[in-house]
Amino acid sequence: MEMVRLNERIIYKVVSFYADIDQSSSDLYQEVLLNLWKAYPSFRGESKLSTWIYRISLNTCITFFRRSKRSVTYSALNIDISDTPDDNENIKELYRLINKLDKIEKALVLLYLDEKPYKEIADITGLTVTNVATKLNRIKDKLKKMSNE
Protein backbone atom coordinates (compact mmCIF):
# COMPACT_ATOMS: atom_id res chain seq x y z
CA MET A 1 0.00 0.00 0.00
CA GLU A 2 1.66 3.17 -1.24
CA MET A 3 0.07 5.48 1.32
CA VAL A 4 1.61 3.48 4.17
CA ARG A 5 5.06 3.56 2.61
CA LEU A 6 4.86 7.33 2.13
CA ASN A 7 3.65 7.93 5.70
CA GLU A 8 5.35 5.15 7.66
CA ARG A 9 7.36 7.70 9.70
CA ILE A 10 4.11 9.06 11.12
CA ILE A 11 2.92 5.59 12.09
CA TYR A 12 6.28 4.60 13.62
CA LYS A 13 6.47 7.86 15.56
CA VAL A 14 3.01 7.49 17.09
CA VAL A 15 3.47 3.79 17.84
CA SER A 16 6.87 4.33 19.46
CA PHE A 17 5.42 7.16 21.54
CA TYR A 18 2.71 4.86 22.91
CA ALA A 19 4.24 1.36 22.92
CA ASP A 20 5.09 0.19 26.40
CA ILE A 21 8.27 -1.60 27.34
CA ASP A 22 6.66 -5.05 27.57
CA GLN A 23 4.64 -4.60 24.38
CA SER A 24 6.26 -5.16 21.04
CA SER A 25 5.73 -2.03 18.99
CA SER A 26 5.32 -4.25 15.94
CA ASP A 27 2.01 -5.56 17.35
CA LEU A 28 0.71 -2.04 17.77
CA TYR A 29 2.04 -1.07 14.34
CA GLN A 30 0.12 -3.98 12.80
CA GLU A 31 -3.02 -2.87 14.64
CA VAL A 32 -2.64 0.61 13.12
CA LEU A 33 -2.17 -0.87 9.64
CA LEU A 34 -5.27 -3.01 10.05
CA ASN A 35 -7.33 0.02 11.10
CA LEU A 36 -5.95 2.07 8.20
CA TRP A 37 -6.91 -0.72 5.81
CA LYS A 38 -10.44 -0.94 7.24
CA ALA A 39 -10.97 2.81 7.29
CA TYR A 40 -9.47 3.70 3.92
CA PRO A 41 -12.71 3.17 1.93
CA SER A 42 -14.35 5.83 4.11
CA PHE A 43 -11.53 8.38 3.64
CA ARG A 44 -13.25 11.32 1.96
CA GLY A 45 -10.20 13.47 1.31
CA GLU A 46 -11.55 16.33 3.43
CA SER A 47 -8.18 16.53 5.18
CA LYS A 48 -4.62 15.79 4.17
CA LEU A 49 -3.80 12.09 4.04
CA SER A 50 -1.09 12.58 6.68
CA THR A 51 -3.64 14.21 9.03
CA TRP A 52 -6.00 11.27 8.57
CA ILE A 53 -3.16 8.78 9.20
CA TYR A 54 -2.15 10.63 12.38
CA ARG A 55 -5.72 10.49 13.60
CA ILE A 56 -6.16 6.77 12.87
CA SER A 57 -2.76 6.01 14.45
CA LEU A 58 -3.44 8.01 17.62
CA ASN A 59 -6.96 6.64 18.02
CA THR A 60 -5.71 3.08 17.49
CA CYS A 61 -3.01 3.45 20.14
CA ILE A 62 -5.33 5.06 22.67
CA THR A 63 -8.10 2.52 22.02
CA PHE A 64 -5.64 -0.37 22.19
CA PHE A 65 -4.71 0.50 25.75
CA ARG A 66 -8.27 1.30 26.82
CA ARG A 67 -9.54 -1.99 25.42
CA SER A 68 -6.84 -4.07 27.02
CA LYS A 69 -7.26 -2.13 30.30
CA ARG A 70 -3.59 -2.43 30.92
CA SER A 71 -1.60 0.10 32.78
CA VAL A 72 0.51 1.86 30.26
CA THR A 73 4.22 2.25 30.81
CA TYR A 74 5.59 4.44 28.08
CA SER A 75 8.89 3.60 26.54
CA ALA A 76 11.62 6.16 26.84
CA LEU A 77 12.27 8.20 23.75
CA ASN A 78 15.70 7.61 22.29
CA ILE A 79 17.35 10.91 21.54
CA ASP A 80 20.84 11.50 20.25
CA ILE A 81 21.84 15.09 20.80
CA SER A 82 25.43 16.14 20.45
CA ASP A 83 25.11 19.59 21.99
CA THR A 84 26.37 20.51 25.42
CA PRO A 85 25.80 18.03 28.26
CA ASP A 86 23.48 20.50 30.02
CA ASP A 87 21.22 20.74 26.95
CA ASN A 88 21.17 16.96 26.65
CA GLU A 89 20.17 16.58 30.30
CA ASN A 90 17.42 19.20 29.93
CA ILE A 91 15.99 17.40 26.93
CA LYS A 92 16.12 14.04 28.70
CA GLU A 93 14.30 15.59 31.64
CA LEU A 94 11.66 17.08 29.33
CA TYR A 95 10.98 13.70 27.70
CA ARG A 96 10.88 12.02 31.12
CA LEU A 97 8.19 14.51 32.16
CA ILE A 98 6.29 14.09 28.88
CA ASN A 99 6.19 10.34 29.51
CA LYS A 100 4.23 11.07 32.71
CA LEU A 101 1.40 12.85 30.86
CA ASP A 102 -1.88 11.12 30.07
CA LYS A 103 -2.62 9.72 26.61
CA ILE A 104 -4.37 12.77 25.17
CA GLU A 105 -1.79 15.19 26.56
CA LYS A 106 1.00 13.08 25.04
CA ALA A 107 -0.79 13.09 21.69
CA LEU A 108 -1.04 16.87 21.76
CA VAL A 109 2.63 17.25 22.72
CA LEU A 110 3.67 14.79 20.00
CA LEU A 111 1.85 16.81 17.36
CA TYR A 112 3.10 20.11 18.79
CA LEU A 113 6.71 18.89 18.78
CA ASP A 114 6.17 17.73 15.22
CA GLU A 115 5.38 21.40 14.46
CA LYS A 116 1.83 20.75 13.33
CA PRO A 117 -0.34 23.88 13.18
CA TYR A 118 -3.17 24.08 15.74
CA LYS A 119 -5.75 23.60 12.98
CA GLU A 120 -4.18 20.31 11.92
CA ILE A 121 -3.83 19.19 15.55
CA ALA A 122 -7.55 19.95 15.97
CA ASP A 123 -8.38 17.94 12.84
CA ILE A 124 -6.33 14.98 14.04
CA THR A 125 -7.59 14.94 17.63
CA GLY A 126 -11.18 16.01 17.03
CA LEU A 127 -10.81 19.00 19.34
CA THR A 128 -11.52 22.60 18.46
CA VAL A 129 -8.60 24.89 17.66
CA THR A 130 -9.37 26.90 20.81
CA ASN A 131 -9.41 23.73 22.90
CA VAL A 132 -6.06 22.66 21.41
CA ALA A 133 -4.51 26.01 22.29
CA THR A 134 -5.95 25.92 25.81
CA LYS A 135 -4.85 22.35 26.44
CA LEU A 136 -1.34 22.99 25.12
CA ASN A 137 -0.97 26.02 27.40
CA ARG A 138 -2.13 23.95 30.35
CA ILE A 139 0.24 21.13 29.41
CA LYS A 140 3.15 23.58 29.22
CA ASP A 141 2.23 24.90 32.69
CA LYS A 142 1.90 21.34 33.97
CA LEU A 143 5.33 20.42 32.62
CA LYS A 144 6.87 23.51 34.23
CA LYS A 145 5.25 22.64 37.55
CA MET A 146 6.41 19.02 37.28
CA SER A 147 9.97 20.12 36.55
CA ASN A 148 10.01 22.33 39.66
CA GLU A 149 8.96 19.46 41.93
mmCIF file of C-alpha atoms in Angstrom:
data_model
loop_
_atom_site.group_PDB
_atom_site.id
_atom_site.type_symbol
_atom_site.label_atom_id
_atom_site.label_comp_id
_atom_site.label_asym_id
_atom_site.label_seq_id
_atom_site.Cartn_x
_atom_site.Cartn_y
_atom_site.Cartn_z
ATOM 1 C CA MET A 1 0.000 0.000 0.000
ATOM 2 C CA GLU A 2 1.661 3.167 -1.245
ATOM 3 C CA MET A 3 0.068 5.484 1.321
ATOM 4 C CA VAL A 4 1.610 3.477 4.172
ATOM 5 C CA ARG A 5 5.064 3.556 2.608
ATOM 6 C CA LEU A 6 4.861 7.332 2.126
ATOM 7 C CA ASN A 7 3.651 7.929 5.701
ATOM 8 C CA GLU A 8 5.345 5.154 7.662
ATOM 9 C CA ARG A 9 7.361 7.700 9.701
ATOM 10 C CA ILE A 10 4.108 9.062 11.125
ATOM 11 C CA ILE A 11 2.925 5.591 12.092
ATOM 12 C CA TYR A 12 6.277 4.604 13.619
ATOM 13 C CA LYS A 13 6.466 7.865 15.561
ATOM 14 C CA VAL A 14 3.010 7.487 17.086
ATOM 15 C CA VAL A 15 3.474 3.791 17.838
ATOM 16 C CA SER A 16 6.875 4.327 19.464
ATOM 17 C CA PHE A 17 5.417 7.158 21.536
ATOM 18 C CA TYR A 18 2.708 4.859 22.914
ATOM 19 C CA ALA A 19 4.244 1.356 22.920
ATOM 20 C CA ASP A 20 5.094 0.189 26.402
ATOM 21 C CA ILE A 21 8.270 -1.598 27.345
ATOM 22 C CA ASP A 22 6.655 -5.051 27.570
ATOM 23 C CA GLN A 23 4.637 -4.596 24.378
ATOM 24 C CA SER A 24 6.263 -5.156 21.041
ATOM 25 C CA SER A 25 5.733 -2.029 18.992
ATOM 26 C CA SER A 26 5.318 -4.254 15.938
ATOM 27 C CA ASP A 27 2.006 -5.559 17.346
ATOM 28 C CA LEU A 28 0.714 -2.043 17.775
ATOM 29 C CA TYR A 29 2.044 -1.074 14.340
ATOM 30 C CA GLN A 30 0.120 -3.984 12.796
ATOM 31 C CA GLU A 31 -3.017 -2.873 14.641
ATOM 32 C CA VAL A 32 -2.635 0.615 13.121
ATOM 33 C CA LEU A 33 -2.166 -0.869 9.639
ATOM 34 C CA LEU A 34 -5.274 -3.011 10.051
ATOM 35 C CA ASN A 35 -7.327 0.018 11.100
ATOM 36 C CA LEU A 36 -5.954 2.074 8.196
ATOM 37 C CA TRP A 37 -6.913 -0.722 5.810
ATOM 38 C CA LYS A 38 -10.445 -0.944 7.241
ATOM 39 C CA ALA A 39 -10.967 2.814 7.294
ATOM 40 C CA TYR A 40 -9.472 3.696 3.917
ATOM 41 C CA PRO A 41 -12.710 3.171 1.932
ATOM 42 C CA SER A 42 -14.353 5.832 4.106
ATOM 43 C CA PHE A 43 -11.530 8.380 3.636
ATOM 44 C CA ARG A 44 -13.246 11.321 1.955
ATOM 45 C CA GLY A 45 -10.201 13.470 1.307
ATOM 46 C CA GLU A 46 -11.553 16.333 3.432
ATOM 47 C CA SER A 47 -8.183 16.533 5.178
ATOM 48 C CA LYS A 48 -4.618 15.793 4.170
ATOM 49 C CA LEU A 49 -3.803 12.094 4.037
ATOM 50 C CA SER A 50 -1.093 12.575 6.681
ATOM 51 C CA THR A 51 -3.638 14.210 9.030
ATOM 52 C CA TRP A 52 -5.999 11.274 8.566
ATOM 53 C CA ILE A 53 -3.160 8.775 9.203
ATOM 54 C CA TYR A 54 -2.150 10.633 12.383
ATOM 55 C CA ARG A 55 -5.725 10.485 13.600
ATOM 56 C CA ILE A 56 -6.163 6.767 12.869
ATOM 57 C CA SER A 57 -2.763 6.015 14.449
ATOM 58 C CA LEU A 58 -3.443 8.012 17.619
ATOM 59 C CA ASN A 59 -6.957 6.641 18.017
ATOM 60 C CA THR A 60 -5.709 3.085 17.488
ATOM 61 C CA CYS A 61 -3.012 3.449 20.138
ATOM 62 C CA ILE A 62 -5.329 5.059 22.665
ATOM 63 C CA THR A 63 -8.099 2.516 22.021
ATOM 64 C CA PHE A 64 -5.643 -0.371 22.185
ATOM 65 C CA PHE A 65 -4.710 0.498 25.754
ATOM 66 C CA ARG A 66 -8.266 1.300 26.821
ATOM 67 C CA ARG A 67 -9.538 -1.987 25.424
ATOM 68 C CA SER A 68 -6.837 -4.073 27.018
ATOM 69 C CA LYS A 69 -7.262 -2.130 30.297
ATOM 70 C CA ARG A 70 -3.585 -2.429 30.919
ATOM 71 C CA SER A 71 -1.599 0.096 32.780
ATOM 72 C CA VAL A 72 0.515 1.860 30.261
ATOM 73 C CA THR A 73 4.221 2.253 30.809
ATOM 74 C CA TYR A 74 5.586 4.436 28.076
ATOM 75 C CA SER A 75 8.892 3.603 26.538
ATOM 76 C CA ALA A 76 11.621 6.156 26.836
ATOM 77 C CA LEU A 77 12.271 8.205 23.750
ATOM 78 C CA ASN A 78 15.702 7.615 22.285
ATOM 79 C CA ILE A 79 17.348 10.910 21.538
ATOM 80 C CA ASP A 80 20.836 11.503 20.255
ATOM 81 C CA ILE A 81 21.835 15.087 20.802
ATOM 82 C CA SER A 82 25.426 16.137 20.445
ATOM 83 C CA ASP A 83 25.112 19.588 21.994
ATOM 84 C CA THR A 84 26.367 20.513 25.422
ATOM 85 C CA PRO A 85 25.796 18.033 28.261
ATOM 86 C CA ASP A 86 23.483 20.501 30.017
ATOM 87 C CA ASP A 87 21.219 20.739 26.949
ATOM 88 C CA ASN A 88 21.166 16.962 26.646
ATOM 89 C CA GLU A 89 20.172 16.584 30.301
ATOM 90 C CA ASN A 90 17.424 19.201 29.934
ATOM 91 C CA ILE A 91 15.985 17.402 26.927
ATOM 92 C CA LYS A 92 16.120 14.035 28.696
ATOM 93 C CA GLU A 93 14.298 15.595 31.643
ATOM 94 C CA LEU A 94 11.663 17.081 29.330
ATOM 95 C CA TYR A 95 10.980 13.705 27.705
ATOM 96 C CA ARG A 96 10.877 12.017 31.115
ATOM 97 C CA LEU A 97 8.185 14.505 32.156
ATOM 98 C CA ILE A 98 6.286 14.090 28.881
ATOM 99 C CA ASN A 99 6.191 10.338 29.509
ATOM 100 C CA LYS A 100 4.229 11.069 32.714
ATOM 101 C CA LEU A 101 1.402 12.850 30.855
ATOM 102 C CA ASP A 102 -1.878 11.117 30.071
ATOM 103 C CA LYS A 103 -2.619 9.716 26.605
ATOM 104 C CA ILE A 104 -4.371 12.766 25.168
ATOM 105 C CA GLU A 105 -1.787 15.187 26.558
ATOM 106 C CA LYS A 106 1.002 13.079 25.038
ATOM 107 C CA ALA A 107 -0.789 13.090 21.687
ATOM 108 C CA LEU A 108 -1.036 16.873 21.762
ATOM 109 C CA VAL A 109 2.627 17.245 22.722
ATOM 110 C CA LEU A 110 3.673 14.785 19.997
ATOM 111 C CA LEU A 111 1.851 16.814 17.361
ATOM 112 C CA TYR A 112 3.100 20.107 18.793
ATOM 113 C CA LEU A 113 6.711 18.889 18.780
ATOM 114 C CA ASP A 114 6.166 17.726 15.217
ATOM 115 C CA GLU A 115 5.381 21.404 14.465
ATOM 116 C CA LYS A 116 1.827 20.750 13.329
ATOM 117 C CA PRO A 117 -0.345 23.875 13.181
ATOM 118 C CA TYR A 118 -3.168 24.084 15.735
ATOM 119 C CA LYS A 119 -5.748 23.603 12.978
ATOM 120 C CA GLU A 120 -4.178 20.308 11.925
ATOM 121 C CA ILE A 121 -3.832 19.190 15.553
ATOM 122 C CA ALA A 122 -7.550 19.952 15.969
ATOM 123 C CA ASP A 123 -8.383 17.936 12.842
ATOM 124 C CA ILE A 124 -6.333 14.979 14.044
ATOM 125 C CA THR A 125 -7.592 14.939 17.629
ATOM 126 C CA GLY A 126 -11.179 16.007 17.028
ATOM 127 C CA LEU A 127 -10.807 18.996 19.339
ATOM 128 C CA THR A 128 -11.522 22.600 18.461
ATOM 129 C CA VAL A 129 -8.598 24.893 17.661
ATOM 130 C CA THR A 130 -9.370 26.901 20.807
ATOM 131 C CA ASN A 131 -9.411 23.729 22.898
ATOM 132 C CA VAL A 132 -6.058 22.656 21.414
ATOM 133 C CA ALA A 133 -4.508 26.015 22.292
ATOM 134 C CA THR A 134 -5.949 25.921 25.807
ATOM 135 C CA LYS A 135 -4.848 22.347 26.441
ATOM 136 C CA LEU A 136 -1.337 22.991 25.121
ATOM 137 C CA ASN A 137 -0.971 26.021 27.396
ATOM 138 C CA ARG A 138 -2.133 23.946 30.352
ATOM 139 C CA ILE A 139 0.235 21.128 29.409
ATOM 140 C CA LYS A 140 3.153 23.576 29.216
ATOM 141 C CA ASP A 141 2.230 24.896 32.688
ATOM 142 C CA LYS A 142 1.895 21.341 33.975
ATOM 143 C CA LEU A 143 5.334 20.419 32.621
ATOM 144 C CA LYS A 144 6.866 23.511 34.234
ATOM 145 C CA LYS A 145 5.253 22.639 37.555
ATOM 146 C CA MET A 146 6.413 19.024 37.282
ATOM 147 C CA SER A 147 9.975 20.123 36.549
ATOM 148 C CA ASN A 148 10.011 22.327 39.661
ATOM 149 C CA GLU A 149 8.963 19.456 41.927
#
